[in-house]
Short mmCIF file of C-alpha atoms and ligand atoms in Angstrom, two decimals:
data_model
loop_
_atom_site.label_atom_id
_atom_site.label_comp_id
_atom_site.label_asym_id
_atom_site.label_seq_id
_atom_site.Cartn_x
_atom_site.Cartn_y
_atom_site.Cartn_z
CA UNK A 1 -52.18 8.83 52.10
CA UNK A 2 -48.92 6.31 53.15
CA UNK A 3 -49.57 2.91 51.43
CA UNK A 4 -50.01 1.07 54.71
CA UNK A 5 -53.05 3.35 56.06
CA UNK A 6 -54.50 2.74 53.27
CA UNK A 7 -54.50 -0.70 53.30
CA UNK A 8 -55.64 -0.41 56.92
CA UNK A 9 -58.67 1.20 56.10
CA UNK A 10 -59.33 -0.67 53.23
CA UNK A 11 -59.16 -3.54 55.17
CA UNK A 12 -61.28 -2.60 57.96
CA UNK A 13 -63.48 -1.29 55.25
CA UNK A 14 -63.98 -4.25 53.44
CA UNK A 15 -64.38 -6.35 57.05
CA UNK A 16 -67.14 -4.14 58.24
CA UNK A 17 -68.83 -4.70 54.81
CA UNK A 18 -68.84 -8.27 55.13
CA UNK A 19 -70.85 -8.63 58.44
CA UNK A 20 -74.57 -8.06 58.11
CA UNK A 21 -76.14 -5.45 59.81
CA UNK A 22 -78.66 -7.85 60.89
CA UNK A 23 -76.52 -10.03 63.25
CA UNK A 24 -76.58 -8.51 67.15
CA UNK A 25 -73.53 -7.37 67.73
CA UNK A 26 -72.55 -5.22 70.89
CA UNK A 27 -72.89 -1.70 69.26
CA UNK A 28 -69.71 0.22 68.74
CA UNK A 29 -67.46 -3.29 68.49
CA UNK A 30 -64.49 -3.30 66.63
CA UNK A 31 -66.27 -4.70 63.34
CA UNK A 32 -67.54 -1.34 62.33
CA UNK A 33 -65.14 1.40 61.11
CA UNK A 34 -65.43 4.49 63.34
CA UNK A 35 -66.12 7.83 61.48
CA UNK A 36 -63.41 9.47 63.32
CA UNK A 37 -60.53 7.49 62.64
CA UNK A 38 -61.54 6.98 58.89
CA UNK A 39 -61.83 11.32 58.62
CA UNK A 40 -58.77 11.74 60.76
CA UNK A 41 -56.91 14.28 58.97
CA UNK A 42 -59.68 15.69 57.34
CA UNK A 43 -62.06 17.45 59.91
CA UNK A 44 -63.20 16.16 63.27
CA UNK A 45 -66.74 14.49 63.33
CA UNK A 46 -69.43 15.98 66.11
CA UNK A 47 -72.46 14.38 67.39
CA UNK A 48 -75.47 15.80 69.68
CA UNK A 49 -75.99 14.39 73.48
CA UNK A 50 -78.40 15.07 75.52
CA UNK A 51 -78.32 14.35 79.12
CA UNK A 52 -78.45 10.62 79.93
CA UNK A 53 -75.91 10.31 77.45
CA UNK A 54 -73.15 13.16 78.98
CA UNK A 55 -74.23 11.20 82.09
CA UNK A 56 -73.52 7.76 80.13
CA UNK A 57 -76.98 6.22 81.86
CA UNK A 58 -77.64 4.31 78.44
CA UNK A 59 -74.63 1.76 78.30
CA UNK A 60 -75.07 0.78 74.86
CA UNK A 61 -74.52 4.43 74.14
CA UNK A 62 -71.63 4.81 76.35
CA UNK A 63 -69.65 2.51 74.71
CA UNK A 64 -71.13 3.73 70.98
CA UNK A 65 -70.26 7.08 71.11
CA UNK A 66 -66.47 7.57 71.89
CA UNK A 67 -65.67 5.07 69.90
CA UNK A 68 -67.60 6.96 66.53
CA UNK A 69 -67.19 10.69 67.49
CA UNK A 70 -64.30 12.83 68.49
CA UNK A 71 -66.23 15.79 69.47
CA UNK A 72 -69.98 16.89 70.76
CA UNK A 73 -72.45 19.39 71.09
CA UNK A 74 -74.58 19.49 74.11
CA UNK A 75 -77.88 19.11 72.47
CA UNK A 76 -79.81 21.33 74.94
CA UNK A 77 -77.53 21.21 77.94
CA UNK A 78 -75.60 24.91 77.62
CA UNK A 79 -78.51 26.57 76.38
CA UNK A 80 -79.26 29.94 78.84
CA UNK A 81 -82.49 28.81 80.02
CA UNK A 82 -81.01 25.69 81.42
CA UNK A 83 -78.08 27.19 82.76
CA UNK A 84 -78.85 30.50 83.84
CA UNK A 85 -82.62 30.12 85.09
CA UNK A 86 -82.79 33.36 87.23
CA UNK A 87 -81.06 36.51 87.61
CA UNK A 88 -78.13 35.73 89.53
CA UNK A 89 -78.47 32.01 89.33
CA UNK A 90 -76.68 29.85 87.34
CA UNK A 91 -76.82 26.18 86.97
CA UNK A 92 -73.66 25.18 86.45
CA UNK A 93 -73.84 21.18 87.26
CA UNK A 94 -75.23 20.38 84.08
CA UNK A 95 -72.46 21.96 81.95
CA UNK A 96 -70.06 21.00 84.59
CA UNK A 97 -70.55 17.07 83.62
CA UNK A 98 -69.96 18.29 79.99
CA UNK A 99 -66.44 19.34 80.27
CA UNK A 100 -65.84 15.79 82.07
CA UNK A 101 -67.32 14.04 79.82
CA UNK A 102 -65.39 16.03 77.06
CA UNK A 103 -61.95 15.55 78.95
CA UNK A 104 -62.72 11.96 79.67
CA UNK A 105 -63.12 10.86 76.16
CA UNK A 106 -60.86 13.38 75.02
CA UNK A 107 -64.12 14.80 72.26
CA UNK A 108 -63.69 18.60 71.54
CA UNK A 109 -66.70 20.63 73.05
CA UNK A 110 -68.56 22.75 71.18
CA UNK A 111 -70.59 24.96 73.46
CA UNK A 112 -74.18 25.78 72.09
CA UNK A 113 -75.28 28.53 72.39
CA UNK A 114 -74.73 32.27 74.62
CA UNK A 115 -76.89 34.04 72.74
CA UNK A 116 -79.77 32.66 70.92
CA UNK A 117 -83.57 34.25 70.65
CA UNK A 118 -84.82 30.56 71.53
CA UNK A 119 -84.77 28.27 74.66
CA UNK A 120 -84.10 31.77 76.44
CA UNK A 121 -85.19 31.62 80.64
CA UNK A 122 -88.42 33.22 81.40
CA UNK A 123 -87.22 36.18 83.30
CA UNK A 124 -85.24 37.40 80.31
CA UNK A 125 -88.63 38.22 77.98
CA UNK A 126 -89.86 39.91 81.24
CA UNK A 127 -86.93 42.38 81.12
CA UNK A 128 -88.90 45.80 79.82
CA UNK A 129 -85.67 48.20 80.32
CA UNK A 130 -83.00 48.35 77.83
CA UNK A 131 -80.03 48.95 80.56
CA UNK A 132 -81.46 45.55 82.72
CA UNK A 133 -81.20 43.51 79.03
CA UNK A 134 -77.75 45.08 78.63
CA UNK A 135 -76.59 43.63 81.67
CA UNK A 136 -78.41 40.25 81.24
CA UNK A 137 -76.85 40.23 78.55
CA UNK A 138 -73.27 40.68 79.44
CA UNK A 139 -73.18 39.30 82.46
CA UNK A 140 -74.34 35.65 80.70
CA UNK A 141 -71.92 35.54 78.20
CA UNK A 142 -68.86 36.95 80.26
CA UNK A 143 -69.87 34.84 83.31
CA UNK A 144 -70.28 31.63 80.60
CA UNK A 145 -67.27 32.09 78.61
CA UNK A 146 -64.68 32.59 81.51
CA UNK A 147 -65.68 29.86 83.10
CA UNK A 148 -65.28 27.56 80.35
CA UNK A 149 -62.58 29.49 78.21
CA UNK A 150 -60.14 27.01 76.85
CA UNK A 151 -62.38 23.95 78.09
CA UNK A 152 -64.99 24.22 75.37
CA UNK A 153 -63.29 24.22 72.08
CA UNK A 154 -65.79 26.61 70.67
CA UNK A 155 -68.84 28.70 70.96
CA UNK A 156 -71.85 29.12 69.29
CA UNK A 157 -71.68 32.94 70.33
CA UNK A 158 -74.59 33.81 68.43
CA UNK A 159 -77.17 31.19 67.05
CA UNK A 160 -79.96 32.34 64.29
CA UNK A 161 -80.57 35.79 64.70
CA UNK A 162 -80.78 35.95 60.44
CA UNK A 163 -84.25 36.36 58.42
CA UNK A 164 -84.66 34.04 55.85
CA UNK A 165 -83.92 37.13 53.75
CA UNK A 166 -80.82 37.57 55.18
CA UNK A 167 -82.47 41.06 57.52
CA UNK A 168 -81.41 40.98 61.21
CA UNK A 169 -84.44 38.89 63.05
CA UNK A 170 -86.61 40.81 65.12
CA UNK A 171 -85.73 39.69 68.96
CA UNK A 172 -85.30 40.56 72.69
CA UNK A 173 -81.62 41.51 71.56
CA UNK A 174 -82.32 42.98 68.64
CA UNK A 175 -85.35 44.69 69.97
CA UNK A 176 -83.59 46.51 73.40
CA UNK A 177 -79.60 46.39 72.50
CA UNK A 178 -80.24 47.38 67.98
CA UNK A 179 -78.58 45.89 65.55
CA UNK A 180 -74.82 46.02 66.64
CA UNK A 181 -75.82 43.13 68.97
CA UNK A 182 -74.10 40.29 67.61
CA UNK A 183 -71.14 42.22 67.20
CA UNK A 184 -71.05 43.21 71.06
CA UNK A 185 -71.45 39.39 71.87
CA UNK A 186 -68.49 38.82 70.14
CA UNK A 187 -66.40 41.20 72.01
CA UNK A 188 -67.52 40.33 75.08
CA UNK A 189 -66.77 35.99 74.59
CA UNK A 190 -63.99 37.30 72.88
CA UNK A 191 -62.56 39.32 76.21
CA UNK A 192 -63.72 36.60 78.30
CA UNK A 193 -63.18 33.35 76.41
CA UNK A 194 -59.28 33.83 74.75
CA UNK A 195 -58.41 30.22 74.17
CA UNK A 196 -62.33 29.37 72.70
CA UNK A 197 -62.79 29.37 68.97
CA UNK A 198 -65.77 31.70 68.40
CA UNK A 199 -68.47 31.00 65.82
CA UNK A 200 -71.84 32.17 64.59
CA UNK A 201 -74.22 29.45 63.52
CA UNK A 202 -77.65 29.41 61.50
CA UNK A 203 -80.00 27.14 59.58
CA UNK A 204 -80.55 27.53 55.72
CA UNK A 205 -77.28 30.14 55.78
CA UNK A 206 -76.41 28.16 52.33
CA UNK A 207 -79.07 29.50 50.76
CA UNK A 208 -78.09 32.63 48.92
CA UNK A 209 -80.43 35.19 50.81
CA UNK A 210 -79.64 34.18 54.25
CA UNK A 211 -76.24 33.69 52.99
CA UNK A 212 -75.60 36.99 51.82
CA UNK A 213 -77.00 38.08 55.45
CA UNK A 214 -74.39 35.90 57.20
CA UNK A 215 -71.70 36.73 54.53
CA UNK A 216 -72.59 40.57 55.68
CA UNK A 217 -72.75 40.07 59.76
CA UNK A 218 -69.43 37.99 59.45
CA UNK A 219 -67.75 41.20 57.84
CA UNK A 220 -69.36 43.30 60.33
CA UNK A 221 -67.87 41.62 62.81
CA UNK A 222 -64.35 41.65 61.55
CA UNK A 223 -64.87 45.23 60.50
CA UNK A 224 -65.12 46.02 64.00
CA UNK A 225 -61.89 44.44 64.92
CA UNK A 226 -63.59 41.69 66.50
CA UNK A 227 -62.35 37.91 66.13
CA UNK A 228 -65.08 35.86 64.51
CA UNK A 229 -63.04 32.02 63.68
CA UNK A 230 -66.03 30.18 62.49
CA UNK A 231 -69.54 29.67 61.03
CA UNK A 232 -71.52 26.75 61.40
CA UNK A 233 -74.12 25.95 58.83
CA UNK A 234 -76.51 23.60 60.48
CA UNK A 235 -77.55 21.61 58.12
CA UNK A 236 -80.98 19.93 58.82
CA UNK A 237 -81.95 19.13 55.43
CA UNK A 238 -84.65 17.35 54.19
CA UNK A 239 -84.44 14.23 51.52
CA UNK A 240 -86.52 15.87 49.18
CA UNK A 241 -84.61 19.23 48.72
CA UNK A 242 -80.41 18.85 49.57
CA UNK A 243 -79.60 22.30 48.51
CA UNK A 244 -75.54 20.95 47.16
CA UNK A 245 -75.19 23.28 44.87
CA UNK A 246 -75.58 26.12 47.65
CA UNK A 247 -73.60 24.04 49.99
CA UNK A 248 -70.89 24.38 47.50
CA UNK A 249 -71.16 27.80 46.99
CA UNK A 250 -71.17 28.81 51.08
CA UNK A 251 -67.97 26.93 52.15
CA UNK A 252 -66.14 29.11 49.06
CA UNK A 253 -67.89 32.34 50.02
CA UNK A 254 -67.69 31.55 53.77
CA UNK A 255 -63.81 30.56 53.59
CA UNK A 256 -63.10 33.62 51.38
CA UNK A 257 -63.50 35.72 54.84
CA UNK A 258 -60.90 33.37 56.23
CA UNK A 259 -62.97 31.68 58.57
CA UNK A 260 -63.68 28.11 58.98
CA UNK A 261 -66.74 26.34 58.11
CA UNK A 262 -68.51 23.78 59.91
CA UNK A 263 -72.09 21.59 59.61
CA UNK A 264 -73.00 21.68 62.90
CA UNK A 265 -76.21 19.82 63.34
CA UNK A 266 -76.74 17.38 60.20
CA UNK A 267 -79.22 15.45 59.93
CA UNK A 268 -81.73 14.55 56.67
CA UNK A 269 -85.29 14.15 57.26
CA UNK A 270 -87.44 11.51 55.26
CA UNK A 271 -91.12 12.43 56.45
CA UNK A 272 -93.44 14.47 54.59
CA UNK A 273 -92.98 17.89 55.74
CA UNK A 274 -96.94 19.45 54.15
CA UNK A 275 -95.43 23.17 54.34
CA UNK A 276 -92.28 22.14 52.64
CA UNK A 277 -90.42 24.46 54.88
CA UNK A 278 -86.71 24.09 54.85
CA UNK A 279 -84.58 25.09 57.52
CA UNK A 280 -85.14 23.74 61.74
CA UNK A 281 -87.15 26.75 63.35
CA UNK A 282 -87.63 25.57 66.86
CA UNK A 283 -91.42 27.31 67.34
CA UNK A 284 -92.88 25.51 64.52
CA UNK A 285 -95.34 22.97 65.48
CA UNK A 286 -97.93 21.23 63.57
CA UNK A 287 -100.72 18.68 64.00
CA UNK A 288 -100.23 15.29 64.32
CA UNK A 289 -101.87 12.81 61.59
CA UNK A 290 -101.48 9.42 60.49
CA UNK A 291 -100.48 10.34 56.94
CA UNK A 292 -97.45 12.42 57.94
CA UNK A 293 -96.32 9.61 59.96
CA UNK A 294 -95.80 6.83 57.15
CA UNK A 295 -92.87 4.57 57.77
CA UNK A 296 -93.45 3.02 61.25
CA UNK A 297 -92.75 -0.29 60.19
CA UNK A 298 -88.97 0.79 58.71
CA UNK A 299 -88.03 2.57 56.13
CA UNK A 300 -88.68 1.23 52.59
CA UNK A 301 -85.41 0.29 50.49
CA UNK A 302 -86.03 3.08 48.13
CA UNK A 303 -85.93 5.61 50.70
CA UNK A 304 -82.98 4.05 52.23
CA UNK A 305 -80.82 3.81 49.29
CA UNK A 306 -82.04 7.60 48.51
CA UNK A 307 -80.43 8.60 51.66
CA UNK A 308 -77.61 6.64 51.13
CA UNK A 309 -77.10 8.54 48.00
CA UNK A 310 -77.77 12.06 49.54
CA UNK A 311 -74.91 11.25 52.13
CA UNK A 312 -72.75 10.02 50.00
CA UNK A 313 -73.23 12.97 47.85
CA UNK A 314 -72.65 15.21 50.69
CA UNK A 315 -69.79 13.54 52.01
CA UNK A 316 -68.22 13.91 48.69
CA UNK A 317 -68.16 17.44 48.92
CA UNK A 318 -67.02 18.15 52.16
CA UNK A 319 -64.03 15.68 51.32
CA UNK A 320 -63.71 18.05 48.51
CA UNK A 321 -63.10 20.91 50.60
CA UNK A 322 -62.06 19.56 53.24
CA UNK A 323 -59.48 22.36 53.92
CA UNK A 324 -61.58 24.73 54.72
CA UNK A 325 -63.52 22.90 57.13
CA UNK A 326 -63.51 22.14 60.49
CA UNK A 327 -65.75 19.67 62.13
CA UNK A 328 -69.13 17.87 60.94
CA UNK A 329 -71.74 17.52 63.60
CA UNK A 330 -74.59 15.04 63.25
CA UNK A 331 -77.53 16.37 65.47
CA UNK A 332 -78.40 12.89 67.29
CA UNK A 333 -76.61 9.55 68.08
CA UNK A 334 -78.62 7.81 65.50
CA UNK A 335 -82.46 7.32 64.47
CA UNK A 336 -83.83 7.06 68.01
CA UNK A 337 -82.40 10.21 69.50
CA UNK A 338 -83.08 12.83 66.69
CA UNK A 339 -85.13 15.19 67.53
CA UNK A 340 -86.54 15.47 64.00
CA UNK A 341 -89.13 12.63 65.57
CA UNK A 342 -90.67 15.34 67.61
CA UNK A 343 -90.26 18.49 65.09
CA UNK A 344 -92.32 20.06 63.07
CA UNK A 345 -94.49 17.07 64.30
CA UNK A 346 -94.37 15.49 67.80
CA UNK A 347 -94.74 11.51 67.87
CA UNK A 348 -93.10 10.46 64.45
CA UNK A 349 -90.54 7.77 63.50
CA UNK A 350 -87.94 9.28 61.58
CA UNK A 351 -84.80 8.10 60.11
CA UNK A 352 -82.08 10.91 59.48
CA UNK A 353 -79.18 9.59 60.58
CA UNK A 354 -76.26 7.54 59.52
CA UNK A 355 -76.81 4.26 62.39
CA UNK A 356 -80.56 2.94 63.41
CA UNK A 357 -82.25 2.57 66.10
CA UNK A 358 -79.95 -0.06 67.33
CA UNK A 359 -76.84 1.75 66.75
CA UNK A 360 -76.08 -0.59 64.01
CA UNK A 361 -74.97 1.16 60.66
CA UNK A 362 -77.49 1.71 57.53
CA UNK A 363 -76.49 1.68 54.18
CA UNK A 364 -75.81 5.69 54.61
CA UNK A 365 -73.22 5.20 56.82
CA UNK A 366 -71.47 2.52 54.85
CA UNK A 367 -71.72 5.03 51.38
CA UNK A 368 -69.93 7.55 53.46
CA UNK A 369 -67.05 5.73 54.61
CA UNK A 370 -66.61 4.52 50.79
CA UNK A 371 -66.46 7.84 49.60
CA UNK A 372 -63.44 8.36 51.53
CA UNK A 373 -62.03 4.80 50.51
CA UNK A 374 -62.38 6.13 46.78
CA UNK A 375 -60.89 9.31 47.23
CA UNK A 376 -57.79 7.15 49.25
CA UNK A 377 -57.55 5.20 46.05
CA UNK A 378 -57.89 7.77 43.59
CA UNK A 379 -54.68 9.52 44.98
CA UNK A 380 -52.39 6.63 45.07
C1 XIL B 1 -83.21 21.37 69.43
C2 XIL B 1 -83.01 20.12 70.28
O1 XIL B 1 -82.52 19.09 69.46
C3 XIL B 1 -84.31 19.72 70.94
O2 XIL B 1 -84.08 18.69 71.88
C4 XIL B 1 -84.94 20.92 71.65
O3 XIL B 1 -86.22 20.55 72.12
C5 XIL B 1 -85.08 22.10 70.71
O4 XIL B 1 -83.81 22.42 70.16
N1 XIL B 1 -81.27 24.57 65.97
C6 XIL B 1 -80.44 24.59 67.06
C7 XIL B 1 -80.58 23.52 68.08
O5 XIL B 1 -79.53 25.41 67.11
O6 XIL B 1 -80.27 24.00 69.37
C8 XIL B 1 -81.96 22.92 68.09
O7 XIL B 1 -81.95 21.81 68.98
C9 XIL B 1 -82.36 22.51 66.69
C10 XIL B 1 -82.38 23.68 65.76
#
């Protein structure tokens, strides 16, 4: 790093540090460093919108976002059930406002997802015929990824069809089209999308089972002569249970293929999750009670500082390697949009992400832009 940017960011750095968190500012003001200008250089940094946001209804947001985040996933927006609610119709205003929105603040667009088992339209699980699913099938990802080739940055071609055990997951796809499936939706977004990067993205893929799945269906794919760029590890991890080690291990195994890595959706839970599941499948739903619901009132300092120190931690390692990766994606704006309030548990008050409910920063945030001011100094 040249001797003046690192002043700079030291500087803005040590200004942001100075002014408490408790003051009201307007969110997004020039007092807090922006996560994309201090990682410029090292990987882009993604966030999650959902609707009023791509629509910038929530000013406080509008201003917040471009200012942190130099490229977004639509949270739900692209999925096929919103998009492509019948046979033959397709609801294209939605993902239309997307690409403006992208283009406006000049964010890279991931689009998420073509073909996923989850958030699928109705008609599709009513499909009994193989041929019928075949042309569902094509038709929504060719139709999808022409439209938007070169507009959207990258796909999501294929989102969690692995088994924890790393097995192919039993699906509509799987079920009707067998197992080459994911390897035929990568032909066809890579006929019809050219100038879109084209990944395959999971949850708990850094775990070694799953891993060696993904590991497997990645060299599948490029067995086939078919152009796989990416894989996006998720990355909703839980406080209790930050699998590093496994991290670690993925982004060398991953990268070995020669494809890119990305985190796609981060975020770290700090509620009690009884069935200590790891991992973000979207069909789990449990019970409501008081007792999983503890930290209403804010988050105690312990549990702050912990998740200061599991971001920090993280951070740390995908400076590390930050050649081989690509973009980091939080999966919310900050505490009040995550949808880990609502899942596995509907109704909770969670705190994952790096800026409250206010959109000003937590201590998280402010460990993660140090660990890149400490790897700035270490070099000089
Ligand atoms: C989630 C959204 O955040 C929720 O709003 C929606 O109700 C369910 O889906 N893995 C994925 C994402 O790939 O699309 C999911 O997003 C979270 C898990």
């Amino acid at each position: 790093m040249k001797k003046y940017s690192l002043i700079v960011l030291l500087l803005s750095i040590g200004l942001a540090c100075c002014v408490s968190t408790g003051g009201r500012k307007m969110p997004g003001s020039g007092k807090t460093p922006s996560l994309k200008d201090v990682f410029k250089g090292d990987f882009v940094i993604g966030v999650a919108l959902n609707r009023t946001q791509i629509e910038e209804r929530d000013s406080a947001a509008a201003v917040f976002i471009p200012r942190q985040f130099n490229a977004f996933t639509p949270e739900n927006g692209m999925k096929a059930a919103l998009l492509h609610p019948q046979w033959d119709t397709y609801n294209f205003a939605e993902a239309d406002k997307i690409i403006a929105y992208g283009r406006k603040h000049r964010m890279q667009i991931n689009g998420h997802t073509l073909i996923w088992h989850s958030q699928l339209p109705s008609f599709v699980l009513r499909i009994k015929d193989k041929d019928s699913l075949r042309r569902f099938f094509a038709e929504h990802i060719s139709t999808i990824a022409s439209r938007y080739d070169g507009q959207v940055y990258s796909w999501d071609v294929v989102n969690e069809a692995l088994n924890e055990d790393g097995t192919l997951r039993r699906s509509v796809f799987r079920e009707k089209l067998g197992e080459d499936y994911v390897v035929e939706a990568f032909r066809l977004a890579q006929l019809a999308a050219p100038n879109t990067r084209l990944y395959y993205n999971d949850y708990n893929i850094e775990r070694p089972w799953k891993r060696a799945g993904a590991l497997a269906l990645i060299k599948k794919i490029q067995a086939a002569g078919v152009r796989i760029d990416g894989v996006g590890i998720q990355g909703h991890w839980h406080i209790n249970n930050l699998p590093l080690e496994d991290i670690e291990q993925s982004i060398l195994e991953f990268s070995s293929l020669g494809v890119k890595v990305m985190f796609t959706e981060l975020d770290i839970s700090v509620l009690p999750d009884p069935a200590h599941a790891n991992g973000a499948d979207i069909s789990r739903n449990l019970a409501f009670n008081a007792a999983l619901n503890p930290y209403t009132n804010g988050l105690p300092d312990s549990l702050q500082s912990r998740l200061a120190g599991s971001y920090e931690e993280l951070f740390r390692l995908f400076l590390k390697h930050k050649d081989k990766i690509g973009r980091i994606t939080f999966w919310g704006v900050n505490d009040r949009y995550s949808w880990l309030n609502n899942w596995p548990v509907r109704g909770r008050t969670n705190y994952p992400m790096l800026f409250d409910r206010q959109f000003d920063p937590k201590p998280a945030f402010y460990k993660v832009i140090a660990v890149k001011a400490g790897n700035a100094v270490r070099k000089q």
